[in-house]
Structure formats: C-alpha cells, structure tokens
JSON list of C-alpha atoms in Angstrom, two decimals:
[
{"chain": "A", "resi": 81, "resn": "MET", "atom": "CA", "xyz": [0.02, 0.00, 0.02]},
{"chain": "A", "resi": 82, "resn": "GLY", "atom": "CA", "xyz": [2.93, 2.38, 0.50]},
{"chain": "A", "resi": 83, "resn": "LEU", "atom": "CA", "xyz": [3.69, 2.64, -3.24]},
{"chain": "A", "resi": 84, "resn": "ILE", "atom": "CA", "xyz": [0.03, 3.15, -4.18]},
{"chain": "A", "resi": 85, "resn": "SER", "atom": "CA", "xyz": [-0.50, 5.93, -1.58]},
{"chain": "A", "resi": 86, "resn": "TRP", "atom": "CA", "xyz": [2.73, 7.59, -2.71]},
{"chain": "A", "resi": 87, "resn": "ALA", "atom": "CA", "xyz": [1.65, 7.51, -6.35]},
{"chain": "A", "resi": 88, "resn": "ARG", "atom": "CA", "xyz": [-1.75, 9.01, -5.51]},
{"chain": "A", "resi": 89, "resn": "SER", "atom": "CA", "xyz": [-0.14, 11.82, -3.49]},
{"chain": "A", "resi": 90, "resn": "TYR", "atom": "CA", "xyz": [2.35, 12.72, -6.25]},
{"chain": "A", "resi": 91, "resn": "PRO", "atom": "CA", "xyz": [1.46, 15.99, -7.90]},
{"chain": "A", "resi": 92, "resn": "THR", "atom": "CA", "xyz": [0.56, 15.45, -11.57]},
{"chain": "A", "resi": 93, "resn": "HIS", "atom": "CA", "xyz": [0.18, 19.03, -12.81]},
{"chain": "A", "resi": 94, "resn": "MET", "atom": "CA", "xyz": [2.50, 21.53, -14.43]},
{"chain": "A", "resi": 95, "resn": "ASP", "atom": "CA", "xyz": [2.07, 25.23, -14.67]},
{"chain": "A", "resi": 96, "resn": "PHE", "atom": "CA", "xyz": [2.04, 26.91, -18.04]},
{"chain": "A", "resi": 97, "resn": "GLN", "atom": "CA", "xyz": [5.68, 27.94, -17.87]},
{"chain": "A", "resi": 98, "resn": "GLY", "atom": "CA", "xyz": [6.59, 24.38, -16.94]},
{"chain": "A", "resi": 99, "resn": "GLN", "atom": "CA", "xyz": [4.66, 23.05, -19.95]},
{"chain": "A", "resi": 100, "resn": "LEU", "atom": "CA", "xyz": [6.59, 25.38, -22.20]},
{"chain": "A", "resi": 101, "resn": "GLN", "atom": "CA", "xyz": [9.97, 24.34, -20.69]},
{"chain": "A", "resi": 102, "resn": "SER", "atom": "CA", "xyz": [8.99, 20.65, -20.99]},
{"chain": "A", "resi": 103, "resn": "GLU", "atom": "CA", "xyz": [8.02, 21.00, -24.63]},
{"chain": "A", "resi": 104, "resn": "GLN", "atom": "CA", "xyz": [11.19, 22.84, -25.61]},
{"chain": "A", "resi": 105, "resn": "LEU", "atom": "CA", "xyz": [13.38, 20.40, -23.68]},
{"chain": "A", "resi": 106, "resn": "PHE", "atom": "CA", "xyz": [11.67, 17.48, -25.43]},
{"chain": "A", "resi": 107, "resn": "GLN", "atom": "CA", "xyz": [12.26, 19.05, -28.83]},
{"chain": "A", "resi": 108, "resn": "TYR", "atom": "CA", "xyz": [15.94, 19.85, -28.10]},
{"chain": "A", "resi": 109, "resn": "ILE", "atom": "CA", "xyz": [16.61, 16.27, -26.87]},
{"chain": "A", "resi": 110, "resn": "ILE", "atom": "CA", "xyz": [14.91, 14.67, -29.93]},
{"chain": "A", "resi": 111, "resn": "ILE", "atom": "CA", "xyz": [16.71, 16.90, -32.37]},
{"chain": "A", "resi": 112, "resn": "ALA", "atom": "CA", "xyz": [20.10, 16.37, -30.72]},
{"chain": "A", "resi": 113, "resn": "PHE", "atom": "CA", "xyz": [19.69, 12.60, -30.61]},
{"chain": "A", "resi": 114, "resn": "SER", "atom": "CA", "xyz": [18.46, 12.58, -34.20]},
{"chain": "A", "resi": 115, "resn": "ILE", "atom": "CA", "xyz": [21.52, 14.46, -35.47]},
{"chain": "A", "resi": 116, "resn": "VAL", "atom": "CA", "xyz": [23.89, 12.28, -33.46]},
{"chain": "A", "resi": 117, "resn": "GLY", "atom": "CA", "xyz": [22.04, 9.12, -34.58]},
{"chain": "A", "resi": 118, "resn": "PHE", "atom": "CA", "xyz": [22.15, 10.16, -38.20]},
{"chain": "A", "resi": 119, "resn": "PHE", "atom": "CA", "xyz": [25.90, 10.68, -38.18]},
{"chain": "A", "resi": 120, "resn": "TRP", "atom": "CA", "xyz": [26.54, 7.57, -36.10]},
{"chain": "A", "resi": 121, "resn": "GLY", "atom": "CA", "xyz": [24.40, 5.46, -38.45]},
{"chain": "A", "resi": 122, "resn": "TYR", "atom": "CA", "xyz": [26.18, 7.01, -41.47]},
{"chain": "A", "resi": 123, "resn": "ALA", "atom": "CA", "xyz": [29.60, 6.23, -39.98]},
{"chain": "A", "resi": 124, "resn": "CYS", "atom": "CA", "xyz": [28.56, 2.61, -39.24]},
{"chain": "A", "resi": 125, "resn": "GLN", "atom": "CA", "xyz": [26.61, 2.32, -42.52]},
{"chain": "A", "resi": 126, "resn": "GLN", "atom": "CA", "xyz": [23.69, 0.77, -40.60]},
{"chain": "A", "resi": 127, "resn": "PHE", "atom": "CA", "xyz": [20.28, 2.34, -40.32]},
{"chain": "A", "resi": 128, "resn": "TYR", "atom": "CA", "xyz": [19.58, 0.19, -37.30]},
{"chain": "A", "resi": 129, "resn": "GLN", "atom": "CA", "xyz": [22.15, 2.21, -35.32]},
{"chain": "A", "resi": 130, "resn": "THR", "atom": "CA", "xyz": [20.35, 5.43, -36.20]},
{"chain": "A", "resi": 131, "resn": "VAL", "atom": "CA", "xyz": [17.03, 3.97, -34.95]},
{"chain": "A", "resi": 132, "resn": "CYS", "atom": "CA", "xyz": [18.63, 2.75, -31.71]},
{"chain": "A", "resi": 133, "resn": "VAL", "atom": "CA", "xyz": [20.18, 6.19, -30.98]},
{"chain": "A", "resi": 134, "resn": "LEU", "atom": "CA", "xyz": [16.85, 7.87, -31.76]},
{"chain": "A", "resi": 135, "resn": "GLY", "atom": "CA", "xyz": [15.05, 5.37, -29.53]},
{"chain": "A", "resi": 136, "resn": "ALA", "atom": "CA", "xyz": [17.44, 6.20, -26.66]},
{"chain": "A", "resi": 137, "resn": "GLY", "atom": "CA", "xyz": [16.61, 9.87, -27.21]},
{"chain": "A", "resi": 138, "resn": "VAL", "atom": "CA", "xyz": [12.91, 9.22, -27.02]},
{"chain": "A", "resi": 139, "resn": "ILE", "atom": "CA", "xyz": [13.31, 7.26, -23.77]},
{"chain": "A", "resi": 140, "resn": "THR", "atom": "CA", "xyz": [15.58, 9.99, -22.27]},
{"chain": "A", "resi": 141, "resn": "ALA", "atom": "CA", "xyz": [13.18, 12.77, -23.34]},
{"chain": "A", "resi": 142, "resn": "SER", "atom": "CA", "xyz": [10.18, 10.88, -21.94]},
{"chain": "A", "resi": 143, "resn": "LEU", "atom": "CA", "xyz": [11.86, 10.39, -18.59]},
{"chain": "A", "resi": 144, "resn": "LEU", "atom": "CA", "xyz": [12.81, 14.10, -18.34]},
{"chain": "A", "resi": 145, "resn": "CYS", "atom": "CA", "xyz": [9.64, 15.65, -19.78]},
{"chain": "A", "resi": 146, "resn": "LEU", "atom": "CA", "xyz": [6.59, 13.50, -19.06]},
{"chain": "A", "resi": 147, "resn": "PRO", "atom": "CA", "xyz": [6.56, 13.41, -15.27]},
{"chain": "A", "resi": 148, "resn": "ALA", "atom": "CA", "xyz": [5.64, 16.59, -13.45]},
{"chain": "A", "resi": 149, "resn": "TRP", "atom": "CA", "xyz": [9.01, 17.20, -11.87]},
{"chain": "A", "resi": 150, "resn": "PRO", "atom": "CA", "xyz": [9.21, 19.98, -9.25]},
{"chain": "A", "resi": 151, "resn": "PHE", "atom": "CA", "xyz": [11.13, 22.29, -11.57]},
{"chain": "A", "resi": 152, "resn": "TYR", "atom": "CA", "xyz": [8.10, 22.38, -13.84]},
{"chain": "A", "resi": 153, "resn": "GLN", "atom": "CA", "xyz": [5.95, 23.66, -10.97]},
{"chain": "A", "resi": 154, "resn": "MET", "atom": "CA", "xyz": [7.89, 26.80, -10.02]},
{"chain": "A", "resi": 155, "resn": "HIS", "atom": "CA", "xyz": [5.42, 29.36, -11.50]},
{"chain": "A", "resi": 156, "resn": "PRO", "atom": "CA", "xyz": [1.97, 28.62, -10.00]},
{"chain": "A", "resi": 157, "resn": "VAL", "atom": "CA", "xyz": [-1.06, 30.23, -11.59]},
{"chain": "A", "resi": 158, "resn": "ALA", "atom": "CA", "xyz": [-2.78, 32.84, -9.44]},
{"chain": "A", "resi": 159, "resn": "TRP", "atom": "CA", "xyz": [-6.46, 32.06, -9.95]},
{"chain": "A", "resi": 160, "resn": "LEU", "atom": "CA", "xyz": [-9.17, 34.65, -9.36]},
{"chain": "A", "resi": 161, "resn": "GLU", "atom": "CA", "xyz": [-11.41, 34.38, -6.29]},
{"chain": "A", "resi": 162, "resn": "LYS", "atom": "CA", "xyz": [-14.85, 32.95, -6.73]},
{"chain": "A", "resi": 163, "resn": "GLU", "atom": "CA", "xyz": [-17.52, 35.62, -7.40]},
{"chain": "A", "resi": 164, "resn": "ASP", "atom": "CA", "xyz": [-20.41, 36.07, -4.96]},
{"chain": "A", "resi": 165, "resn": "ASP", "atom": "CA", "xyz": [-23.39, 34.00, -6.14]},
{"chain": "A", "resi": 166, "resn": "SER", "atom": "CA", "xyz": [-25.89, 35.92, -4.03]},
{"chain": "A", "resi": 167, "resn": "VAL", "atom": "CA", "xyz": [-26.00, 38.87, -6.48]},
{"chain": "A", "resi": 168, "resn": "PRO", "atom": "CA", "xyz": [-28.51, 38.04, -9.27]},
{"chain": "A", "resi": 169, "resn": "ILE", "atom": "CA", "xyz": [-27.45, 38.62, -12.79]},
{"chain": "A", "resi": 170, "resn": "ARG", "atom": "CA", "xyz": [-29.79, 40.96, -14.61]},
{"chain": "A", "resi": 171, "resn": "PRO", "atom": "CA", "xyz": [-30.99, 39.93, -18.06]},
{"chain": "A", "resi": 172, "resn": "SER", "atom": "CA", "xyz": [-30.26, 42.19, -20.97]},
{"chain": "A", "resi": 173, "resn": "SER", "atom": "CA", "xyz": [-32.77, 45.04, -21.34]},
{"chain": "A", "resi": 174, "resn": "LYS", "atom": "CA", "xyz": [-32.53, 45.04, -25.13]},
{"chain": "A", "resi": 175, "resn": "LYS", "atom": "CA", "xyz": [-35.38, 43.24, -26.87]},
{"chain": "A", "resi": 176, "resn": "ARG", "atom": "CA", "xyz": [-34.81, 41.23, -30.01]},
{"chain": "A", "resi": 177, "resn": "LYS", "atom": "CA", "xyz": [-36.98, 41.87, -33.04]}
]
C-alpha cells in the first residue's frame, strides 16, 4: 500500500511555464539525438544504429519531460477568487426583433 499511496499523493500538474519548458526540452533532446544518430548510423553504414540512438533519445526525453518534476511547478497560476453567487445577474434590457 505504500507505493500506491505515494503514487496518488504525487502532484501530476505543471504550470504553463513548466509546460513550455518541458516541450522545448523534449524538442531539443529529440533533435540532438536525431543528429547524433544520423551521423553515427552514417559512420557505421547501418540504419539500425540510427534507430537505436533515436530510440534512446525518445526514452531520455520521456523520462525528463513527461513526469511533473518539481522544476516544472515553479510558477503557480494565481487564480481569481470565486464571485459572490448571491448577487443576481440581470438579463439584458434590449429586446430582439
């Protein structure tokens, strides 16, 4: 039960700035591993090597970008307070023709 309760208590949200950082980091990692994989595969003359390096990049990027790490939660959103529901909303005084 310890692992299940820990998993449920783990925060699963990112703020908007964290989402931007995560997306940019993901793209940089994929591009870097793609370039390295292309040249490595070209040097070895095996496309399989290119795919393996790119696969390692996808795994690395997924581990760094998919979980909501604490550094993606450093800019919390300041939400507005709830409006008072006791004040009735007046309907529009303009009549439609």
